[in-house]
XYZ file of C-alpha atoms in Angstrom:
710
model
C 72.075 51.145 8.796
C 75.530 48.129 9.525
C 78.850 50.153 9.501
C 81.882 48.747 8.007
C 82.591 44.835 8.921
C 85.932 45.229 10.888
C 87.920 42.144 10.170
C 89.074 41.133 6.638
C 85.398 38.839 5.438
C 88.327 37.211 2.886
C 88.610 37.289 -0.798
C 85.261 34.677 -1.711
C 82.948 36.757 0.248
C 84.330 40.497 -1.030
C 83.477 38.407 -4.507
C 80.099 37.772 -4.125
C 79.480 41.756 -2.012
C 80.589 42.419 -5.852
C 78.474 39.868 -7.962
C 75.657 41.484 -5.098
C 76.360 45.149 -5.804
C 75.783 44.522 -9.437
C 72.459 43.858 -8.807
C 71.224 46.873 -6.611
C 70.653 50.551 -8.763
C 71.909 52.592 -6.416
C 75.536 50.667 -4.919
C 79.007 51.386 -6.449
C 82.030 51.595 -5.510
C 84.346 49.748 -3.492
C 82.599 51.569 0.296
C 79.643 50.101 -1.375
C 80.745 46.762 -1.564
C 82.415 46.336 2.087
C 79.341 47.169 3.355
C 77.401 44.328 1.438
C 80.294 41.861 2.146
C 79.517 43.136 6.033
C 76.040 42.130 5.833
C 76.635 38.211 4.338
C 79.532 37.894 7.484
C 76.437 38.827 9.794
C 73.986 36.153 7.314
C 76.990 33.494 7.772
C 76.854 34.112 12.004
C 73.140 34.031 11.386
C 73.483 30.843 9.852
C 76.487 28.984 12.372
C 74.909 30.530 15.495
C 73.516 27.538 17.593
C 71.063 27.239 18.207
C 69.351 28.535 15.367
C 66.679 31.213 15.458
C 66.386 32.205 11.710
C 64.678 35.136 12.860
C 68.260 36.806 13.144
C 68.491 37.098 9.753
C 65.241 39.699 9.742
C 67.568 42.339 11.013
C 69.980 41.933 7.730
C 67.006 42.523 5.340
C 65.737 45.625 7.352
C 69.321 47.078 6.666
C 68.560 45.830 3.044
C 66.083 48.111 2.445
C 67.770 51.619 4.691
C 70.450 51.124 2.671
C 69.264 53.309 0.173
C 70.958 50.843 -2.926
C 67.823 48.973 -4.249
C 66.110 52.370 -5.566
C 64.813 55.290 -4.492
C 64.125 55.671 -0.335
C 60.778 56.172 -0.746
C 60.226 54.217 -3.569
C 58.421 56.534 -5.694
C 60.488 57.569 -8.650
C 63.677 55.711 -10.139
C 63.684 51.494 -9.684
C 61.737 50.343 -7.238
C 63.194 48.105 -4.345
C 60.660 45.276 -4.169
C 61.774 44.598 -7.794
C 65.614 43.616 -7.201
C 65.148 41.645 -4.088
C 64.029 38.110 -6.108
C 67.654 38.342 -7.724
C 68.902 39.471 -4.259
C 67.247 35.641 -3.191
C 68.286 33.859 -6.243
C 71.769 34.839 -5.711
C 72.308 34.222 -2.350
C 70.323 31.048 -2.681
C 72.385 29.542 -5.861
C 75.918 31.233 -4.325
C 75.777 31.301 -0.239
C 75.788 28.040 0.388
C 79.840 27.436 -1.184
C 80.983 31.302 -0.772
C 79.331 30.845 3.187
C 81.217 27.358 3.514
C 78.022 26.393 4.668
C 77.798 22.298 4.351
C 74.745 20.550 2.919
C 72.448 20.004 5.955
C 73.222 23.705 7.083
C 72.265 25.048 3.869
C 69.065 22.530 3.385
C 68.022 23.529 7.416
C 68.753 26.849 8.415
C 69.755 28.952 4.779
C 66.293 28.702 2.894
C 64.164 29.749 6.224
C 66.828 32.726 6.908
C 65.768 33.942 3.537
C 62.539 33.899 4.345
C 63.396 36.251 6.610
C 65.609 38.099 5.489
C 62.635 39.217 3.206
C 60.573 39.753 5.468
C 62.488 42.361 7.255
C 63.240 43.878 3.529
C 59.296 44.325 3.542
C 58.974 45.788 6.735
C 62.189 48.111 5.944
C 60.203 49.325 3.467
C 57.428 49.574 5.533
C 59.012 52.071 7.868
C 60.190 54.095 5.565
C 56.677 54.755 3.415
C 55.327 55.388 6.697
C 57.984 58.020 8.311
C 57.326 59.773 4.641
C 53.921 59.928 5.343
C 54.489 61.874 9.255
C 57.471 63.865 7.778
C 54.184 65.396 4.859
C 52.318 65.742 8.264
C 54.956 67.292 10.017
C 55.490 69.855 7.391
C 51.552 70.014 6.512
C 51.271 71.098 10.516
C 53.417 73.675 10.391
C 52.385 76.022 8.633
C 48.587 75.398 10.005
C 47.293 78.064 7.760
C 46.681 76.736 4.703
C 47.096 73.169 3.018
C 47.806 74.086 -0.383
C 50.371 76.409 0.012
C 51.989 74.223 2.873
C 52.129 71.992 0.296
C 53.440 74.791 -2.989
C 56.446 75.684 -0.428
C 57.368 72.498 1.702
C 60.432 71.104 0.173
C 60.581 68.963 -3.471
C 61.078 65.905 -1.359
C 57.527 66.477 0.036
C 55.769 67.481 -3.053
C 57.216 64.485 -4.619
C 55.606 62.060 -2.232
C 52.633 64.051 -2.627
C 51.997 63.775 -6.255
C 54.172 60.585 -7.063
C 54.137 59.067 -3.978
C 52.081 55.116 -3.573
C 50.006 56.947 0.214
C 46.938 58.472 -1.021
C 46.629 61.923 0.115
C 43.119 63.732 0.222
C 42.667 67.368 1.666
C 39.267 68.415 2.888
C 37.287 70.968 4.204
C 35.326 70.683 8.195
C 32.018 70.911 6.352
C 32.341 67.670 5.070
C 33.569 69.026 1.104
C 36.607 66.967 -0.477
C 38.901 69.604 -1.912
C 41.802 68.112 -3.498
C 42.688 64.461 -4.130
C 46.689 62.947 -5.193
C 47.238 60.611 -7.510
C 47.772 57.718 -5.841
C 43.720 58.492 -4.219
C 42.547 58.665 -7.396
C 44.013 55.399 -8.650
C 42.611 54.113 -5.417
C 39.215 55.482 -6.246
C 39.695 53.705 -10.023
C 39.696 57.678 -11.084
C 41.306 58.322 -14.317
C 42.549 61.670 -13.455
C 41.241 64.483 -10.573
C 37.538 65.000 -10.702
C 35.881 68.107 -10.259
C 35.944 69.566 -6.700
C 35.006 69.943 -4.443
C 32.598 67.029 -3.688
C 30.723 65.783 0.012
C 33.217 63.274 1.710
C 30.074 60.978 1.101
C 30.457 60.198 -2.529
C 33.203 58.119 -1.942
C 32.595 55.749 0.764
C 30.617 53.062 0.821
C 27.011 53.261 2.669
C 27.729 50.437 4.768
C 30.584 52.386 6.648
C 29.308 55.978 5.801
C 27.414 56.063 9.935
C 31.746 55.256 11.183
C 33.270 56.978 9.146
C 31.107 60.783 9.329
C 31.540 60.412 13.154
C 35.232 59.741 13.105
C 35.539 62.780 10.995
C 33.218 64.861 13.010
C 35.310 64.185 16.278
C 38.220 65.724 14.048
C 36.023 68.374 12.060
C 34.664 69.902 15.872
C 38.077 69.940 17.568
C 36.983 66.918 19.446
C 40.714 65.249 18.226
C 43.513 65.860 16.207
C 43.880 62.600 14.653
C 41.564 59.443 14.461
C 42.191 56.162 12.015
C 39.549 54.345 10.623
C 39.068 51.030 7.834
C 36.812 51.904 5.243
C 35.530 51.725 1.803
C 36.459 54.038 -0.521
C 35.051 53.739 -4.341
C 34.862 56.146 -6.980
C 32.259 56.317 -10.072
C 32.597 52.809 -10.795
C 32.036 51.999 -7.237
C 34.631 49.266 -7.870
C 35.774 49.024 -3.881
C 38.625 49.786 -2.221
C 39.868 49.125 1.267
C 41.384 51.762 2.745
C 43.460 52.685 6.363
C 42.533 56.512 6.813
C 44.736 58.654 9.013
C 42.969 61.466 9.691
C 44.331 64.393 11.240
C 43.034 68.011 11.707
C 45.244 71.678 10.759
C 44.671 74.389 12.756
C 44.946 78.071 12.051
C 47.649 79.931 14.120
C 44.885 81.099 16.030
C 44.340 77.141 17.344
C 40.547 77.408 15.093
C 40.273 74.365 13.155
C 41.224 74.771 9.778
C 40.910 72.277 7.371
C 41.322 67.662 7.213
C 43.812 65.849 5.799
C 44.294 62.560 5.354
C 46.565 59.910 4.807
C 44.213 56.356 3.686
C 46.984 52.847 2.680
C 45.259 50.026 0.422
C 44.418 47.717 2.404
C 42.331 45.928 0.286
C 44.804 42.521 0.339
C 44.591 42.470 4.055
C 40.643 42.096 3.643
C 41.285 39.278 1.119
C 42.729 37.197 2.867
C 40.197 38.216 5.872
C 37.479 37.268 3.926
C 39.283 33.802 2.651
C 39.694 32.857 6.372
C 36.376 33.299 7.390
C 34.965 31.502 4.205
C 37.628 28.891 5.369
C 36.829 28.473 8.440
C 32.762 28.395 7.724
C 33.033 26.840 4.478
C 33.786 22.914 4.055
C 36.569 23.044 1.394
C 35.560 19.813 -0.361
C 31.726 19.616 0.143
C 31.214 23.640 -0.043
C 28.524 22.352 2.580
C 28.871 24.577 5.929
C 31.562 23.555 8.125
C 31.666 22.741 11.917
C 32.083 26.177 13.409
C 28.903 26.987 10.914
C 26.706 24.180 12.876
C 26.730 25.089 15.785
C 25.960 28.741 14.789
C 23.181 27.676 13.187
C 21.782 25.649 16.048
C 22.796 28.338 18.632
C 21.060 30.834 15.877
C 17.328 28.613 16.119
C 17.212 28.979 20.257
C 17.879 32.581 19.661
C 15.794 33.177 16.498
C 12.402 32.546 17.835
C 11.773 28.858 16.506
C 9.436 27.159 18.877
C 10.694 23.692 18.342
C 13.988 22.431 16.823
C 15.283 19.086 15.090
C 18.927 17.797 14.693
C 19.726 14.869 12.296
C 23.596 13.853 13.265
C 24.937 11.960 10.431
C 28.095 9.023 9.815
C 29.175 7.384 7.398
C 29.927 3.642 9.079
C 33.376 2.714 8.549
C 34.075 4.886 5.372
C 38.156 4.450 6.616
C 37.811 0.928 4.053
C 36.496 3.060 1.204
C 39.954 5.224 1.402
C 41.946 1.918 2.279
C 40.882 -0.269 -0.575
C 40.344 2.670 -3.135
C 42.530 5.449 -2.671
C 41.893 8.898 -0.794
C 40.839 10.141 -4.420
C 37.698 8.200 -4.312
C 37.109 8.452 -1.319
C 37.178 12.640 -1.549
C 34.996 11.773 -5.126
C 32.146 10.001 -3.034
C 32.201 12.365 0.309
C 31.323 15.045 -3.060
C 28.776 12.674 -4.507
C 26.858 12.127 -0.520
C 27.046 15.695 0.024
C 24.813 16.131 -3.181
C 22.497 13.060 -2.077
C 22.126 14.978 0.825
C 21.471 18.119 -0.237
C 18.396 16.537 -2.227
C 16.442 13.964 0.869
C 16.786 16.913 3.114
C 14.972 19.556 0.646
C 15.043 22.944 1.908
C 17.391 21.900 5.470
C 20.312 23.031 5.774
C 22.571 20.138 5.458
C 26.506 20.808 7.034
C 29.728 19.076 7.171
C 31.133 18.288 10.618
C 33.802 16.753 9.883
C 35.763 14.024 7.793
C 32.851 11.559 7.279
C 30.571 13.521 9.516
C 26.805 15.434 8.472
C 23.696 17.328 10.074
C 20.912 18.086 9.034
C 18.931 21.014 10.887
C 15.066 21.478 10.700
C 13.553 24.481 12.002
C 10.312 24.355 13.622
C 9.233 20.878 11.853
C 6.047 19.105 13.128
C 7.300 17.283 15.838
C 9.006 13.901 16.058
C 7.880 12.526 12.740
C 8.905 15.006 10.220
C 11.941 14.931 11.598
C 11.933 11.044 11.080
C 10.968 11.398 8.051
C 13.845 13.407 7.461
C 16.326 10.956 8.461
C 14.885 7.789 6.699
C 15.007 10.069 3.084
C 18.368 10.171 4.177
C 19.299 6.746 5.010
C 17.944 5.743 1.860
C 20.063 7.658 -0.650
C 23.062 6.743 1.511
C 21.940 3.306 0.661
C 21.730 3.655 -2.369
C 25.111 2.333 -4.853
C 27.818 5.521 -5.958
C 29.459 5.103 -9.034
C 32.950 6.536 -8.148
C 36.259 6.339 -10.181
C 35.480 3.819 -12.285
C 34.099 2.069 -8.994
C 30.537 1.130 -7.981
C 30.527 1.793 -3.780
C 28.202 1.047 -1.446
C 28.203 2.832 1.842
C 25.553 2.942 4.405
C 25.238 5.443 7.586
C 24.124 5.405 10.805
C 22.162 8.509 12.087
C 21.521 10.560 15.335
C 17.838 12.077 16.065
C 16.793 15.019 18.312
C 14.113 17.306 18.483
C 13.002 18.940 21.395
C 11.106 22.817 21.808
C 13.743 25.459 22.201
C 11.966 27.167 26.072
C 13.305 23.288 27.634
C 16.470 22.618 25.856
C 19.210 24.535 25.264
C 21.408 24.713 21.707
C 25.131 22.870 22.937
C 22.276 20.214 24.680
C 20.492 19.432 21.253
C 23.895 18.770 19.419
C 25.126 16.354 22.322
C 21.511 14.420 22.278
C 21.681 14.448 18.203
C 25.854 12.769 19.068
C 24.698 10.440 21.973
C 21.598 9.364 19.367
C 24.635 8.477 17.032
C 26.349 6.911 19.214
C 23.890 4.119 20.176
C 22.789 4.361 16.069
C 26.230 2.978 15.543
C 25.933 0.722 18.331
C 23.640 -1.442 16.100
C 26.151 -2.166 13.515
C 24.911 0.638 11.165
C 22.439 1.446 8.817
C 20.246 2.636 11.089
C 18.649 5.420 13.336
C 18.414 5.817 16.737
C 16.521 8.785 18.694
C 17.368 10.558 21.877
C 15.744 9.448 25.019
C 16.499 11.194 28.024
C 16.011 8.055 30.296
C 18.881 5.998 28.967
C 20.664 8.693 28.469
C 23.524 7.919 31.998
C 26.089 9.800 29.976
C 24.129 12.574 31.500
C 24.759 11.508 35.239
C 28.016 11.270 34.378
C 28.362 14.537 33.684
C 26.632 16.079 36.444
C 28.417 13.699 38.683
C 31.526 15.320 37.648
C 30.458 19.122 37.818
C 29.427 18.697 41.410
C 33.344 17.292 41.874
C 34.740 19.789 39.477
C 35.919 22.152 42.578
C 36.640 19.487 44.906
C 38.969 17.221 42.292
C 41.866 20.496 43.068
C 41.801 20.036 46.621
C 42.047 16.474 46.792
C 45.005 16.605 43.933
C 43.315 14.669 41.150
C 44.457 16.711 38.118
C 47.851 15.893 36.686
C 49.842 17.803 33.970
C 51.624 16.163 30.777
C 53.467 17.903 28.114
C 53.300 18.305 24.846
C 56.842 20.023 22.747
C 56.490 22.668 20.365
C 59.356 22.520 17.838
C 61.486 23.913 15.567
C 60.812 22.651 11.725
C 63.791 24.156 10.356
C 66.139 22.459 13.069
C 63.775 19.743 14.822
C 65.255 21.806 18.489
C 63.411 21.847 21.508
C 61.570 25.271 21.042
C 58.466 24.872 23.888
C 56.670 22.597 25.939
C 52.388 22.763 26.409
C 51.181 21.603 29.525
C 47.620 19.704 28.982
C 45.967 18.677 32.014
C 44.300 15.276 32.745
C 41.690 14.515 35.320
C 42.356 11.626 37.351
C 38.981 10.459 38.248
C 38.614 7.741 41.124
C 36.050 6.560 39.363
C 36.081 7.129 35.982
C 39.704 6.957 35.267
C 42.109 8.685 33.514
C 39.611 11.730 32.180
C 41.118 14.325 29.242
C 39.837 18.300 28.797
C 37.071 17.341 26.648
C 35.088 15.868 29.254
C 35.352 18.763 31.585
C 36.978 21.907 30.392
C 33.494 22.991 29.228
C 32.158 22.038 32.658
C 34.696 23.898 34.761
C 34.218 26.568 32.442
C 30.060 26.961 32.545
C 30.257 26.107 36.895
C 33.262 29.110 36.746
C 35.624 26.443 38.731
C 37.757 26.907 36.057
C 39.361 29.792 37.814
C 40.569 27.639 40.691
C 41.865 24.866 38.208
C 43.640 27.109 35.855
C 45.733 28.810 38.833
C 46.630 25.748 39.437
C 47.360 24.231 36.033
C 49.953 28.016 35.894
C 52.047 27.084 39.524
C 52.241 23.262 38.575
C 53.649 24.354 35.075
C 56.097 27.068 36.322
C 57.224 24.672 38.929
C 58.048 22.244 36.124
C 59.772 24.420 34.526
C 61.495 26.058 36.774
C 63.121 22.963 37.243
C 64.157 22.878 33.616
C 65.616 26.066 33.520
C 67.987 24.890 36.754
C 69.107 21.741 34.849
C 69.230 23.396 31.317
C 69.890 26.749 31.345
C 69.353 28.852 28.912
C 68.330 25.476 26.627
C 65.783 25.256 28.914
C 62.476 24.901 26.823
C 59.004 27.452 28.017
C 56.105 25.780 28.978
C 53.120 27.474 27.305
C 49.670 27.250 29.098
C 46.428 27.689 27.904
C 44.153 30.535 29.602
C 40.382 30.056 29.813
C 38.567 33.344 28.257
C 36.438 33.281 32.084
C 40.347 33.682 33.818
C 41.814 36.441 31.537
C 39.371 39.172 32.682
C 39.565 38.672 36.163
C 40.661 40.948 38.269
C 44.167 40.116 39.776
C 44.864 37.897 37.383
C 47.585 39.359 35.860
C 49.374 39.676 39.284
C 48.587 36.065 39.753
C 50.597 35.210 36.783
C 53.529 37.674 38.669
C 53.856 36.224 41.736
C 53.796 32.582 40.540
C 56.521 33.713 38.694
C 58.131 35.272 41.129
C 57.609 32.532 43.519
C 58.934 29.795 41.014
C 61.853 31.930 39.939
C 61.011 31.093 36.584
C 61.922 33.695 34.346
C 59.092 35.325 32.248
C 59.882 35.074 28.983
C 60.099 31.099 30.381
C 56.693 31.247 30.493
C 53.693 31.020 27.102
C 50.599 32.044 27.758
C 47.902 30.867 24.909
C 44.792 32.610 24.941
C 41.767 32.484 21.959
C 40.301 35.397 20.297
C 37.287 34.100 22.490
C 38.936 34.645 25.174
C 39.239 38.969 24.654
C 36.790 39.305 22.815
C 34.700 38.360 25.454
C 35.694 41.210 27.855
C 37.988 43.796 25.227
C 38.837 46.435 26.871
C 39.445 44.015 30.617
C 41.817 41.254 27.761
C 43.844 43.835 26.488
C 44.677 45.909 29.694
C 45.525 42.542 31.116
C 47.853 41.132 28.023
C 49.770 44.667 27.717
C 50.605 44.236 31.697
C 51.512 40.617 30.782
C 53.807 41.418 28.071
C 55.508 44.602 29.912
C 56.088 42.193 32.507
C 58.476 40.145 30.034
C 55.542 36.837 29.367
C 55.234 35.742 25.978
C 52.044 35.573 24.371
C 50.241 33.300 22.043
C 47.352 33.432 19.704
C 45.326 30.028 19.404
C 43.446 27.947 16.578
C 43.933 31.412 14.638
C 42.496 31.044 11.156
C 39.240 30.205 12.345
C 37.469 33.394 14.145
C 35.923 36.687 12.349
C 38.061 39.326 13.513
C 39.701 42.323 11.112
C 43.416 41.980 10.506
C 43.861 45.032 11.672
C 42.374 44.027 15.402
C 45.384 41.652 15.205
C 47.326 44.017 15.139
C 46.937 45.286 18.019
C 47.071 42.543 20.008
C 49.785 42.675 21.478
C 51.246 38.838 21.777
C 54.192 37.282 20.521
C 53.203 34.571 18.821
C 49.847 32.285 16.200
C 48.818 28.975 16.492
C 47.386 28.239 13.470
C 44.450 25.924 13.750
C 44.949 22.472 12.577
C 42.217 21.727 10.714
C 44.120 24.359 7.630
C 47.006 21.528 8.746
C 45.509 18.278 7.572
C 44.537 19.357 3.796
C 49.051 19.073 3.903
C 48.920 15.427 4.529
C 48.201 14.005 1.457
C 50.633 13.148 -1.636
C 49.496 15.747 -3.123
C 48.305 18.570 -0.730
C 45.198 21.016 -0.357
C 46.474 23.763 -2.680
C 43.488 26.125 -0.641
C 44.741 24.619 2.983
C 48.365 25.445 1.671
C 47.904 28.487 0.147
C 46.107 29.518 3.904
C 48.422 28.503 5.697
C 51.285 30.321 3.538
C 49.410 33.890 3.627
C 48.931 33.121 7.379
C 52.432 32.604 7.614
C 53.306 35.269 5.769
C 50.955 37.935 7.123
C 52.263 36.407 11.000
C 56.185 37.477 10.153
C 55.839 40.658 8.416
C 53.620 41.626 12.223
C 56.999 40.273 13.485
C 55.318 37.540 15.307
C 56.717 33.390 15.516
C 53.990 31.084 13.687
C 53.267 27.943 15.004
C 51.382 24.524 13.165
C 49.503 22.641 15.446
C 47.954 19.124 14.258
C 51.185 18.350 12.662
C 51.046 14.165 12.350
C 53.247 12.920 9.229
C 56.802 13.504 8.331
C 55.347 15.245 4.712
C 53.377 18.086 7.197
C 56.115 19.179 8.703
C 58.272 19.271 5.600
C 55.902 21.510 3.741
C 55.305 24.094 6.808
C 58.559 23.766 7.217
C 59.047 24.974 3.260
C 55.944 27.682 3.512
C 58.513 29.235 6.347
C 56.075 27.766 9.421
C 58.565 28.123 12.167
C 57.205 25.375 14.900
C 55.285 22.391 14.559
C 53.495 19.885 17.562
C 51.112 17.134 16.833
C 51.522 13.558 17.358
C 54.880 13.700 14.580
C 57.204 14.998 17.298
C 56.070 13.245 20.588
C 52.746 12.341 22.410
C 51.588 14.529 25.355
C 54.433 12.859 28.411
C 53.598 13.066 32.234
C 55.316 15.765 34.660
C 59.437 15.641 34.750
C 59.996 14.469 30.862
C 61.521 16.967 28.827
C 62.186 15.203 25.548
C 63.678 15.756 22.623
C 61.528 15.718 19.664
C 60.013 11.919 19.102
C 59.290 11.732 15.563
C 57.002 8.301 14.156
C 58.269 6.117 11.422
C 56.300 6.312 9.229
C 53.813 9.011 8.175
C-alpha cells in the first residue's frame, strides 16, 4: 500500500478524500483520509502525464483493494469489497474533473479510460488477496501433514473462517478416490443445499466426459508422482447442474513422507467458459442469418475431403449489386432481406449445407453428389429462389445472384483448390452480367498458371530485392497518439505489378519460402524502426511484425531476432511480434519456449486475430503475450448507427478479459469514426484501420490521419 503523501494535496483534494472515505466501510480517521488523498494525487499525476497511459491507474486500484478500506480482506465477512466500487467510480467521475483541475478535453479523453483501469486493478487486487488466502490455507495444512481435519481445527480462526465462509471451494479426499469433506462453498458449486453424507466416490461429482482426465491427475497425486496438479473439469451434485471448476490439488504427506490425503481448492470458472462458448458461437455462426460462417465453411469443406467422401460439389453465391439495396432502402431493410434470402437458400438447397461466407455471399456444399448434373440442378434452384421478388420492410425488392460451381473427386483435388475453383467460376459468372451460373473449367483457369509462376519466383524475389514494406499506424484511442506501426509486405513483381500479401503469403508458407522472406521483413522493419528511434527518441512508435506459423517453431528463430536487434540497435521493446493461435498450436511446445525466450529478451508479443479460434481461456492465460488484437469481424458490427448488440457485448467482454490479464487490446478494421468512438467507450486501448490511415511506404512515420467521413 502506498504511503501517506509528503506534499500538501490541497484543501479540495482533502475534501474529496473525506467524501470518498465516507463511502468505504473500513476507512475512518484523518490517517485513512490522507492515504486516499495520496491516491487522488497519483490519479491527478497519471491524468496529466505525457504521453497519457491509462494503465498507470491500474496500480491505484490495486492499492485501494490492498488498503482494507473496502471491506474484509478476503471478502468473506462484513461488506463485500466489490460492492463499494460503483460508488467510488461514480464519485470520481462526477467530482474529480473539477477537484483535480482537469480541462474538458482531458476529462473526456482521459478520465473514463483511467477509471476503467482503476477498476481493473481493483479487481485484480481482490483476486490476488483471495488467492493469497488460499495459499495461506494450503501452507497451514501442509505444516501438519497428518490429519486434515485436525489441522483445520487447530489452525487459526482466520483459516477456519476461510474454510467455512470463503467463496472458494475446498474438498478433502482419500488416496483411494473418496470425497471425505466439502466446505460450504464447494457444496454451493455442486448445487447442494447442505453437505451430503460422505464419503462418496469422486466420480459421482465429475462430468463423464471429463472423468478420464480428472482421474489421471488424481492418480498422479495419490501415487506421489506429483505434489500438486491443476485441471479444469465440470462438477455437479445430484441436480446435475454442471459447473466449470479450476482445481488445484495438493498431496498431504505424513511425517514419514508417505501420502496421506488429498486437498483440492476449487475456483468457479463457469463465466470464463460461458465467454468461451460465446466466442466459439460468434466465430462459427453468422450473427444475422444464423447460418454457419466462412470459418465453418472452410472447416466443412476440409472435413468432406478427409471424411471418406468420393466427390464434393460447391456452389459459391454472390448477390448481384446488393450495395444498391442498402443505398436505396437502408441497412435495416438490407439486413431483413439477407435474413429472408438465407431462409430461401436453405429451402432451395434441400438437405445440403448452406453457409454465409461474406456480406452478400453464400455457399452450398454437396457431399457425394451424383455427378456435376446434381450440383447444377441445385445451382438452378438457388438462382430461381433468389430471383423471386422479396417483400421486406414495406418494399418489393428484386434480386439476382451469380453462382460459381465446382465439382470433382476428392482423390484428385484438395479442399483449398475446390474453394478456389468455385471462387474463380463465380468471377466468371459475374463477368457474364449476373443472374447466371458458371462452371469451373481448368483449361480456362489462367489464374492457375499465374499462381504457379508466382510460386516458382518467390525464393528468387528476395535476392532480387522485389519486396517492399508499407506501414500502417496503431493509434491510442484515448488521445489519438501514435503507439506503433505494423509492417505489411508487398511484392513488386516485374510482370504482375504490386501484389498484396493475399496473393503470395499462402504460397510462401506452402513452399517454405516464408522463412527467408520473414527473415528479410524482420531485418528491414527493425532497421526502419531504429531510424525512428534515433530521430524521435522515446516518442518513436514500435514496429509490429507478423510471424508465420512456419517461422515461430523454427530452431534458431529467437537467436535470429536477438541478433537483428543487436545489429540494428533497436531497443527490444520497440519490436512487437504478432502471432496467431495457429502459429502456437502447430508445435505448441517449441512455440511456447520461443515465446517465453522472446519475452525474456524484452520483445513485445501480440496475439493476432483473437476471437476466431477455439482454444480455452485457460490456454490464453499461459501465453506470455503483452497484447491482443481483436479480429475485425467483431468490429464490423460497430459501424452502424445502431451497433450490433452481440458484437458490442463480445468486444466489451474481450476487452475486460484482456485487461484482467494485464494485456493491451488493439481493434483491427477500424474504418469509421463511429467505430473508433464506440471502441474507446468499451475501453479498447488501440485502433488500427483505414480511419487512422492506410499503409504507406517505408520512411513515412505519420501522425494518425483520420478520414473526414464515416
